[in-house]
Amino acid sequence: MISPDTSEPFIQTGWFPFLSRYWPVLCVAFLTAIVVTPIMRFVARKTGVVDHPDEARKLHKKPIAYLGGVAVFIAVLSGIIASYLWVPMPQVFQPFPIVVIVGMFAIGLTGLLDDVREYFDPWWKVAGQLVAAAAMAQQGVGTRVAEGFMRGILGISERVCNYPIVESGTLMPDPITLTMITGVIIIVIFVLGACNAANLLDGLDGLLSGTVAITCIGLIAISTMIALQMTEEHILNIAKHLPKNEFLSNRGDSITLVSSNIILGFAVLGAVLGFLVYNFNPASIFLGDTGSLLLGYLCIVMVLMLGERGKTYFVIAGLIVFALPILDTLLAIIRRKLAGKAMSDPDSNHIHHILKRRFGSVKFTVFSLYGISSIFCLLGVTLAYAHISEAIRSWVIYLAAILIFGGISLIALNAAKRHEEA
C-alpha cells in the first residue's frame, strides 16, 4: 500500500495535475465492470433471475438477466479499494470512509434479495436503506449539512442550533443537539428519496446508468473546484504558519472528505461506463433493484458530502446535478396524488414513457434524457462555480434551474393527462 504523501503538504493546483492521481480508481472500476458483468449475466440466466416483459410498462421483448447491480457493486468496491492502494494524497484528505461501504452492503443486500426472490416485503428494502442512512449519520456529514441549512438559510443562531436537547453522559460522550437531530432526518429523507428516485428512473435500456455517469461527472467537477479553492485559500494558509513536520499532525479543520467524494465519483463513473457496454439498447442485462437502489444511494452520498463544511449551497448544486431522477419522482407523486392512487401504484407515465411514446425510439429517448440530465449537470456545476468565484450571480442559475424544472414538469404532467384521457 502506498502511504499518503507526507513529503509535500501542498496540493497540486490545476485540474489535470490534481485529478491525474485518481485515474487508477476509474480504470479499475471500469475494467472490473467489463469483466464481471458478463459473468453475472451468465449466473442470472442459469439461475432464472431474469426480468420478464409485459405489455404495459416493460418494453423489452424477451426475458433479460438481472444481477447487473451485483457487477456494479463489485466494480465500485474495486475502485474504492484501488484508491487505498494506488492513490497517494496529502493527509489533509480523509481516507475513504468505511461507513459508506457499510451502507453499500446494506443497500446491495436488500436489493439483491428483492431481485432473487419473487415476493419480497418492500419494508425490508426500506430497512436496508435506513441502515445505510444510519451509517452516513455516524459519519456526521448530514449534521454539517443541517447546520448550514439552519444557520445559513433559516437564520437560526449557533446557540440554538447547538443547544443540548439531551445532555452527554457516560454512554454518550456528546450531547444530542437540534442540529444533530435535523441532520439525521435530512440523511434519512435524502437516502430514501434518492434510492427510490433512481429505482423509478430505471425504465429504459441504459437510462439510469448513463444518467448516473453524467451525475458523477458533475459531482466530480464540483468536488474538484472545492478542493482547488481549499488549496489556494485554506490549506496553504495553514501550512505556511506551521513547521513542516507539524503540518500533518495538526489536523484541525483542515481535514476534508472532498477527496473521498472524488474517489467515489470516479469509482461509480467507471462502474456504470463499463456496465453501460452491456446495458445500452439493446440491453443484455439489467441493473435490477440491487443496482438502481445502490446507484441512488451512492449519488446522494456524494451530494451530502459536498456539504461537509456546512456550505448548503454546494448540496443544492449537487441536487441540481441529480435533478432528473428527482424530477421524475416528484412528477410520479403528483400524478398519483391527483389520480387518487397509492404512491406505490405503478404507471406508464414517467418521463421516459412519455418521450418513448412521442419519439418511438428507445435510443432517441435515452439520448434526449441524457441531454436533459447534462443541462441540469451544467447548471449545478455553474452554481457551485458562481458561489466559489462570485464571477456569476448565483440567483441567475437558481432562476434558470427553476424555470427548466418547472417547464419540464408542466409539459410532462399535461402529456400524462392526455394519455390517461385517451
Short mmCIF file of C-alpha atoms in Angstrom, two decimals:
data_model
loop_
_atom_site.label_atom_id
_atom_site.label_comp_id
_atom_site.label_asym_id
_atom_site.label_seq_id
_atom_site.Cartn_x
_atom_site.Cartn_y
_atom_site.Cartn_z
CA MET A 1 0.00 0.00 0.00
CA ILE A 2 1.29 3.43 -0.87
CA SER A 3 1.38 5.65 2.17
CA PRO A 4 -0.08 9.13 1.99
CA ASP A 5 2.22 11.76 0.56
CA THR A 6 3.91 13.23 3.60
CA SER A 7 6.77 14.86 1.75
CA GLU A 8 4.72 17.78 0.46
CA PRO A 9 1.72 19.30 2.24
CA PHE A 10 0.66 21.31 -0.79
CA ILE A 11 -1.99 20.01 -3.18
CA GLN A 12 -1.14 20.38 -6.84
CA THR A 13 -3.14 23.18 -8.41
CA GLY A 14 -4.79 22.84 -11.78
CA TRP A 15 -7.46 20.39 -12.86
CA PHE A 16 -5.34 17.85 -14.69
CA PRO A 17 -2.47 17.58 -12.17
CA PHE A 18 -4.97 17.25 -9.34
CA LEU A 19 -7.29 14.71 -10.97
CA SER A 20 -4.50 12.63 -12.52
CA ARG A 21 -3.87 10.86 -9.21
CA TYR A 22 -7.40 9.40 -9.31
CA TRP A 23 -7.19 7.66 -12.72
CA PRO A 24 -6.42 4.23 -11.17
CA VAL A 25 -9.84 4.32 -9.47
CA LEU A 26 -11.63 4.98 -12.76
CA CYS A 27 -9.65 2.36 -14.68
CA VAL A 28 -10.02 -0.40 -12.08
CA ALA A 29 -13.77 0.18 -11.71
CA PHE A 30 -14.28 0.26 -15.49
CA LEU A 31 -12.26 -2.89 -16.20
CA THR A 32 -13.90 -4.74 -13.32
CA ALA A 33 -17.37 -3.92 -14.68
CA ILE A 34 -16.31 -5.02 -18.17
CA VAL A 35 -15.14 -8.40 -16.84
CA VAL A 36 -17.71 -9.10 -14.11
CA THR A 37 -20.91 -8.02 -15.91
CA PRO A 38 -20.99 -10.92 -18.43
CA ILE A 39 -20.22 -13.32 -15.59
CA MET A 40 -23.23 -12.06 -13.63
CA ARG A 41 -25.33 -12.22 -16.81
CA PHE A 42 -24.41 -15.91 -17.16
CA VAL A 43 -25.21 -16.57 -13.48
CA ALA A 44 -28.57 -14.78 -13.76
CA ARG A 45 -29.62 -16.77 -16.81
CA LYS A 46 -28.56 -20.07 -15.25
CA THR A 47 -30.43 -19.36 -12.00
CA GLY A 48 -33.52 -17.87 -13.64
CA VAL A 49 -33.03 -14.38 -12.18
CA VAL A 50 -34.49 -12.59 -15.20
CA ASP A 51 -36.95 -9.79 -15.89
CA HIS A 52 -39.95 -10.84 -17.96
CA PRO A 53 -41.59 -8.29 -20.31
CA ASP A 54 -45.16 -7.07 -20.05
CA GLU A 55 -47.32 -5.03 -22.38
CA ALA A 56 -47.80 -2.01 -20.14
CA ARG A 57 -44.50 -0.85 -18.69
CA LYS A 58 -41.65 -3.21 -19.56
CA LEU A 59 -40.75 -2.58 -23.16
CA HIS A 60 -38.21 -5.35 -23.83
CA LYS A 61 -39.35 -8.27 -26.00
CA LYS A 62 -37.70 -11.18 -24.19
CA PRO A 63 -36.55 -12.04 -20.67
CA ILE A 64 -33.41 -10.09 -19.68
CA ALA A 65 -30.93 -11.10 -17.00
CA TYR A 66 -30.92 -9.23 -13.70
CA LEU A 67 -27.93 -9.08 -11.31
CA GLY A 68 -26.24 -6.26 -13.21
CA GLY A 69 -26.32 -4.38 -9.92
CA VAL A 70 -24.04 -7.01 -8.39
CA ALA A 71 -21.48 -6.33 -11.12
CA VAL A 72 -21.74 -2.58 -10.48
CA PHE A 73 -21.36 -3.16 -6.73
CA ILE A 74 -18.19 -5.22 -7.24
CA ALA A 75 -16.79 -2.65 -9.68
CA VAL A 76 -17.42 0.29 -7.36
CA LEU A 77 -15.91 -1.58 -4.42
CA SER A 78 -12.87 -2.47 -6.54
CA GLY A 79 -12.38 1.20 -7.43
CA ILE A 80 -12.56 2.20 -3.77
CA ILE A 81 -10.02 -0.49 -2.83
CA ALA A 82 -7.76 0.79 -5.61
CA SER A 83 -7.84 4.24 -4.00
CA TYR A 84 -6.29 2.78 -0.83
CA LEU A 85 -3.58 1.05 -2.85
CA TRP A 86 -2.62 3.43 -5.63
CA VAL A 87 -3.84 6.96 -4.85
CA PRO A 88 -1.26 8.86 -2.77
CA MET A 89 -2.53 12.10 -1.32
CA PRO A 90 -1.75 14.63 1.42
CA GLN A 91 -3.23 13.67 4.78
CA VAL A 92 -5.31 16.81 4.77
CA PHE A 93 -7.70 14.50 2.91
CA GLN A 94 -9.54 11.93 4.98
CA PRO A 95 -9.27 8.33 3.79
CA PHE A 96 -12.40 6.93 2.22
CA PRO A 97 -15.00 6.47 5.00
CA ILE A 98 -15.79 2.85 5.82
CA VAL A 99 -19.37 3.80 6.73
CA VAL A 100 -20.13 4.39 3.04
CA ILE A 101 -19.04 0.83 2.28
CA VAL A 102 -21.25 -0.41 5.12
CA GLY A 103 -24.16 1.42 3.53
CA MET A 104 -23.31 -0.12 0.15
CA PHE A 105 -23.56 -3.61 1.64
CA ALA A 106 -26.87 -2.82 3.34
CA ILE A 107 -28.41 -1.41 0.16
CA GLY A 108 -26.91 -4.05 -2.10
CA LEU A 109 -28.09 -6.97 0.04
CA THR A 110 -31.70 -5.83 0.29
CA GLY A 111 -31.79 -5.05 -3.44
CA LEU A 112 -30.32 -8.46 -4.27
CA LEU A 113 -32.92 -10.26 -2.14
CA ASP A 114 -35.65 -8.36 -3.99
CA ASP A 115 -34.15 -9.34 -7.36
CA VAL A 116 -33.74 -13.01 -6.46
CA ARG A 117 -36.99 -13.57 -4.56
CA GLU A 118 -40.25 -13.23 -6.47
CA TYR A 119 -42.16 -11.94 -3.44
CA PHE A 120 -40.17 -9.71 -1.12
CA ASP A 121 -41.62 -7.43 1.54
CA PRO A 122 -40.84 -3.86 0.39
CA TRP A 123 -40.40 -2.81 4.03
CA TRP A 124 -37.20 -4.85 4.10
CA LYS A 125 -35.86 -2.63 1.34
CA VAL A 126 -36.73 0.39 3.44
CA ALA A 127 -34.95 -1.22 6.38
CA GLY A 128 -31.80 -1.65 4.30
CA GLN A 129 -31.95 1.98 3.23
CA LEU A 130 -32.35 3.06 6.85
CA VAL A 131 -29.26 1.07 7.82
CA ALA A 132 -27.33 2.86 5.06
CA ALA A 133 -28.68 6.21 6.30
CA ALA A 134 -27.63 5.36 9.86
CA ALA A 135 -24.11 4.63 8.61
CA MET A 136 -23.98 8.07 6.99
CA ALA A 137 -25.32 9.70 10.15
CA GLN A 138 -22.47 8.11 12.09
CA GLN A 139 -20.05 9.94 9.80
CA GLY A 140 -21.77 13.20 10.75
CA VAL A 141 -22.00 14.60 7.22
CA GLY A 142 -25.72 15.26 7.47
CA THR A 143 -25.19 17.12 10.73
CA ARG A 144 -23.00 19.66 8.98
CA VAL A 145 -25.47 19.93 6.11
CA ALA A 146 -28.21 20.60 8.65
CA GLU A 147 -26.17 23.25 10.41
CA GLY A 148 -25.52 25.05 7.14
CA PHE A 149 -29.22 24.92 6.29
CA MET A 150 -30.39 26.09 9.72
CA ARG A 151 -27.88 28.89 10.11
CA GLY A 152 -27.38 29.97 6.52
CA ILE A 153 -30.93 29.70 5.15
CA LEU A 154 -33.26 29.81 8.17
CA GLY A 155 -31.06 32.22 10.11
CA ILE A 156 -31.17 30.21 13.35
CA SER A 157 -28.43 31.24 15.76
CA GLU A 158 -25.50 28.97 16.58
CA ARG A 159 -26.58 28.86 20.23
CA VAL A 160 -30.00 27.45 19.31
CA CYS A 161 -28.54 25.01 16.75
CA ASN A 162 -26.12 23.57 19.30
CA TYR A 163 -28.37 23.72 22.34
CA PRO A 164 -28.17 20.30 24.07
CA ILE A 165 -31.59 18.63 23.97
CA VAL A 166 -30.15 15.56 25.68
CA GLU A 167 -27.08 16.08 27.84
CA SER A 168 -23.96 13.96 27.42
CA GLY A 169 -23.28 11.09 29.79
CA THR A 170 -21.18 8.00 30.32
CA LEU A 171 -22.64 6.12 27.36
CA MET A 172 -22.99 9.22 25.22
CA PRO A 173 -19.89 11.43 25.16
CA ASP A 174 -21.52 14.15 23.05
CA PRO A 175 -24.85 15.85 23.76
CA ILE A 176 -27.73 15.49 21.30
CA THR A 177 -28.46 18.86 19.74
CA LEU A 178 -31.13 20.24 17.43
CA THR A 179 -28.55 20.20 14.62
CA MET A 180 -27.80 16.51 15.15
CA ILE A 181 -31.48 15.55 15.09
CA THR A 182 -32.12 17.63 11.99
CA GLY A 183 -29.03 16.12 10.33
CA VAL A 184 -30.27 12.57 10.89
CA ILE A 185 -33.69 13.49 9.46
CA ILE A 186 -32.03 15.04 6.39
CA ILE A 187 -29.93 11.94 5.79
CA VAL A 188 -32.92 9.60 6.08
CA ILE A 189 -35.04 11.71 3.71
CA PHE A 190 -32.22 12.09 1.20
CA VAL A 191 -31.23 8.40 1.20
CA LEU A 192 -34.81 7.09 0.94
CA GLY A 193 -35.69 9.65 -1.70
CA ALA A 194 -32.60 9.12 -3.86
CA CYS A 195 -32.75 5.32 -3.76
CA ASN A 196 -36.37 5.26 -4.86
CA ALA A 197 -35.87 8.07 -7.40
CA ALA A 198 -33.12 6.07 -9.10
CA ASN A 199 -35.28 2.95 -8.96
CA LEU A 200 -38.18 4.74 -10.71
CA LEU A 201 -35.95 6.19 -13.44
CA ASP A 202 -34.54 2.77 -14.32
CA GLY A 203 -37.11 2.10 -17.03
CA LEU A 204 -35.21 2.03 -20.35
CA ASP A 205 -32.00 0.38 -21.51
CA GLY A 206 -29.04 2.40 -20.32
CA LEU A 207 -31.09 5.29 -18.96
CA LEU A 208 -30.13 5.16 -15.29
CA SER A 209 -26.54 4.05 -15.97
CA GLY A 210 -25.92 6.93 -18.36
CA THR A 211 -27.70 9.46 -16.15
CA VAL A 212 -25.58 8.42 -13.17
CA ALA A 213 -22.43 8.75 -15.30
CA ILE A 214 -23.41 12.34 -16.15
CA THR A 215 -24.22 12.98 -12.48
CA CYS A 216 -20.80 11.67 -11.42
CA ILE A 217 -19.02 13.96 -13.87
CA GLY A 218 -20.86 16.95 -12.42
CA LEU A 219 -20.21 15.98 -8.81
CA ILE A 220 -16.52 15.30 -9.53
CA ALA A 221 -16.28 18.75 -11.12
CA ILE A 222 -17.85 20.43 -8.09
CA SER A 223 -15.65 18.49 -5.66
CA THR A 224 -12.56 19.41 -7.66
CA MET A 225 -13.46 23.10 -7.59
CA ILE A 226 -13.89 22.89 -3.82
CA ALA A 227 -10.55 21.11 -3.40
CA LEU A 228 -8.65 23.57 -5.57
CA GLN A 229 -10.25 26.51 -3.74
CA MET A 230 -9.16 24.99 -0.44
CA THR A 231 -5.64 24.65 -1.82
CA GLU A 232 -5.45 28.31 -2.56
CA GLU A 233 -7.39 29.80 0.33
CA HIS A 234 -7.20 27.35 3.20
CA ILE A 235 -4.55 24.63 3.17
CA LEU A 236 -1.66 26.82 2.05
CA ASN A 237 -2.62 29.39 4.66
CA ILE A 238 -2.39 26.74 7.39
CA ALA A 239 0.79 25.22 6.01
CA LYS A 240 2.80 28.43 5.90
CA HIS A 241 2.23 29.02 9.63
CA LEU A 242 3.27 25.53 10.70
CA PRO A 243 6.60 23.72 10.69
CA LYS A 244 6.62 21.03 8.02
CA ASN A 245 6.80 18.16 10.50
CA GLU A 246 3.77 19.50 12.40
CA PHE A 247 1.50 20.13 9.44
CA LEU A 248 0.20 16.61 9.02
CA SER A 249 -0.27 16.00 12.74
CA ASN A 250 -2.17 19.24 13.28
CA ARG A 251 -5.37 18.18 11.58
CA GLY A 252 -7.90 20.63 12.99
CA ASP A 253 -10.42 21.73 10.38
CA SER A 254 -8.01 21.10 7.51
CA ILE A 255 -9.25 17.51 7.17
CA THR A 256 -11.82 17.16 4.42
CA LEU A 257 -13.90 14.49 2.68
CA VAL A 258 -13.57 16.16 -0.71
CA SER A 259 -11.03 13.60 -1.93
CA SER A 260 -13.31 10.76 -0.82
CA ASN A 261 -16.05 12.33 -2.91
CA ILE A 262 -13.82 12.36 -5.98
CA ILE A 263 -12.78 8.75 -5.33
CA LEU A 264 -16.40 7.67 -5.07
CA GLY A 265 -17.31 9.69 -8.16
CA PHE A 266 -14.61 8.04 -10.27
CA ALA A 267 -15.42 4.56 -8.89
CA VAL A 268 -19.12 4.92 -9.76
CA LEU A 269 -18.33 6.56 -13.12
CA GLY A 270 -16.01 3.72 -14.14
CA ALA A 271 -18.50 1.09 -12.95
CA VAL A 272 -21.50 2.47 -14.84
CA LEU A 273 -19.50 3.14 -18.03
CA GLY A 274 -18.26 -0.45 -18.01
CA PHE A 275 -21.76 -1.74 -17.30
CA LEU A 276 -23.26 0.51 -19.98
CA VAL A 277 -21.41 -1.54 -22.62
CA TYR A 278 -23.88 -4.34 -21.89
CA ASN A 279 -26.83 -2.27 -20.67
CA PHE A 280 -27.29 0.16 -23.56
CA ASN A 281 -30.07 -0.64 -26.03
CA PRO A 282 -30.49 -3.44 -26.84
CA ALA A 283 -29.56 -4.42 -23.28
CA SER A 284 -28.45 -7.93 -22.41
CA ILE A 285 -28.55 -7.33 -18.65
CA PHE A 286 -30.41 -5.01 -16.27
CA LEU A 287 -29.35 -3.32 -13.06
CA GLY A 288 -32.24 -4.72 -11.06
CA ASP A 289 -33.09 -3.27 -7.67
CA THR A 290 -29.57 -4.11 -6.50
CA GLY A 291 -28.12 -1.65 -8.97
CA SER A 292 -30.77 1.07 -9.04
CA LEU A 293 -31.00 1.39 -5.26
CA LEU A 294 -27.22 1.25 -4.94
CA LEU A 295 -26.64 3.97 -7.54
CA GLY A 296 -29.25 6.21 -5.94
CA TYR A 297 -27.55 5.77 -2.58
CA LEU A 298 -24.06 6.47 -3.90
CA CYS A 299 -25.20 9.59 -5.76
CA ILE A 300 -26.84 11.07 -2.68
CA VAL A 301 -23.80 10.20 -0.54
CA MET A 302 -21.72 12.31 -2.90
CA VAL A 303 -24.26 15.14 -2.72
CA LEU A 304 -24.30 15.05 1.09
CA MET A 305 -20.52 15.02 1.32
CA LEU A 306 -20.46 18.27 -0.64
CA GLY A 307 -21.97 19.89 2.45
CA GLU A 308 -19.44 18.51 4.93
CA ARG A 309 -18.31 22.04 5.86
CA GLY A 310 -21.84 23.38 6.31
CA LYS A 311 -21.99 25.11 2.92
CA THR A 312 -25.52 24.19 1.92
CA TYR A 313 -25.30 25.81 -1.50
CA PHE A 314 -22.92 23.06 -2.61
CA VAL A 315 -25.54 20.49 -1.62
CA ILE A 316 -28.15 22.40 -3.63
CA ALA A 317 -25.75 22.42 -6.58
CA GLY A 318 -25.36 18.65 -6.21
CA LEU A 319 -29.12 18.14 -6.09
CA ILE A 320 -29.46 20.14 -9.32
CA VAL A 321 -26.88 17.83 -10.94
CA PHE A 322 -29.02 14.86 -9.77
CA ALA A 323 -32.25 16.64 -10.79
CA LEU A 324 -33.58 14.24 -13.44
CA PRO A 325 -34.37 11.34 -11.05
CA ILE A 326 -35.74 13.84 -8.52
CA LEU A 327 -37.96 15.44 -11.17
CA ASP A 328 -39.32 12.10 -12.37
CA THR A 329 -40.13 11.03 -8.79
CA LEU A 330 -41.87 14.30 -7.87
CA LEU A 331 -44.00 14.06 -11.01
CA ALA A 332 -44.92 10.47 -10.15
CA ILE A 333 -46.03 11.57 -6.68
CA ILE A 334 -48.10 14.45 -8.10
CA ARG A 335 -49.71 12.25 -10.79
CA ARG A 336 -50.74 9.56 -8.36
CA LYS A 337 -51.98 12.06 -5.82
CA LEU A 338 -54.17 13.80 -8.42
CA ALA A 339 -55.48 10.44 -9.66
CA GLY A 340 -56.23 9.24 -6.13
CA LYS A 341 -53.82 6.32 -6.46
CA ALA A 342 -51.45 4.92 -3.88
CA MET A 343 -47.85 6.11 -4.09
CA SER A 344 -46.74 2.52 -4.75
CA ASP A 345 -49.05 2.04 -7.74
CA PRO A 346 -47.00 1.74 -10.96
CA ASP A 347 -47.95 3.61 -14.10
CA SER A 348 -46.67 4.21 -17.63
CA ASN A 349 -46.43 8.00 -17.45
CA HIS A 350 -42.86 8.50 -16.30
CA ILE A 351 -40.81 10.94 -18.36
CA HIS A 352 -39.15 8.13 -20.28
CA HIS A 353 -42.55 6.58 -21.10
CA ILE A 354 -43.84 9.92 -22.38
CA LEU A 355 -40.81 10.51 -24.60
CA LYS A 356 -40.85 6.91 -25.83
CA ARG A 357 -44.45 7.32 -26.98
CA ARG A 358 -43.52 10.64 -28.61
CA PHE A 359 -40.37 9.53 -30.43
CA GLY A 360 -40.95 5.80 -30.80
CA SER A 361 -37.25 5.03 -30.35
CA VAL A 362 -35.65 3.83 -27.12
CA LYS A 363 -32.24 5.13 -28.14
CA PHE A 364 -33.52 8.56 -29.13
CA THR A 365 -35.50 8.78 -25.89
CA VAL A 366 -32.48 7.84 -23.79
CA PHE A 367 -30.21 10.30 -25.59
CA SER A 368 -32.85 13.03 -25.10
CA LEU A 369 -32.88 12.36 -21.37
CA TYR A 370 -29.08 12.32 -21.32
CA GLY A 371 -29.33 15.80 -22.82
CA ILE A 372 -31.74 16.99 -20.12
CA SER A 373 -29.53 15.48 -17.43
CA SER A 374 -26.49 17.21 -18.96
CA ILE A 375 -28.29 20.57 -18.81
CA PHE A 376 -29.01 20.07 -15.10
CA CYS A 377 -25.40 18.93 -14.61
CA LEU A 378 -24.10 22.10 -16.25
CA LEU A 379 -26.43 24.25 -14.13
CA GLY A 380 -25.29 22.57 -10.90
CA VAL A 381 -21.60 22.93 -11.72
CA THR A 382 -22.13 26.55 -12.77
CA LEU A 383 -23.94 27.27 -9.50
CA ALA A 384 -21.03 25.88 -7.49
CA TYR A 385 -18.62 27.94 -9.58
CA ALA A 386 -20.75 31.03 -9.03
CA HIS A 387 -20.55 30.63 -5.25
CA ILE A 388 -16.81 29.93 -5.33
CA SER A 389 -15.68 32.61 -7.75
CA GLU A 390 -18.53 35.15 -7.47
CA ALA A 391 -17.96 35.76 -11.20
CA ILE A 392 -21.62 34.92 -11.90
CA ARG A 393 -24.72 35.94 -9.97
CA SER A 394 -25.94 32.77 -8.30
CA TRP A 395 -29.59 33.87 -8.46
CA VAL A 396 -29.39 33.67 -12.27
CA ILE A 397 -28.53 29.96 -12.02
CA TYR A 398 -31.26 29.32 -9.44
CA LEU A 399 -33.81 31.04 -11.68
CA ALA A 400 -32.71 29.08 -14.75
CA ALA A 401 -32.92 25.78 -12.84
CA ILE A 402 -36.41 26.61 -11.53
CA LEU A 403 -37.67 27.60 -14.98
CA ILE A 404 -36.32 24.46 -16.65
CA PHE A 405 -37.50 22.20 -13.82
CA GLY A 406 -40.96 23.81 -13.85
CA GLY A 407 -41.27 23.84 -17.63
CA ILE A 408 -40.44 20.13 -17.96
CA SER A 409 -42.87 19.37 -15.13
CA LEU A 410 -45.78 21.16 -16.81
CA ILE A 411 -45.11 19.52 -20.16
CA ALA A 412 -44.82 16.06 -18.59
CA LEU A 413 -47.97 16.43 -16.47
CA ASN A 414 -50.00 17.61 -19.47
CA ALA A 415 -48.72 14.73 -21.60
CA ALA A 416 -49.57 12.24 -18.85
CA LYS A 417 -53.07 13.70 -18.51
CA ARG A 418 -53.72 13.42 -22.24
CA HIS A 419 -52.53 9.81 -22.19
CA GLU A 420 -54.87 8.93 -19.33
CA GLU A 421 -57.81 10.55 -21.13
CA ALA A 422 -57.09 8.84 -24.45
#
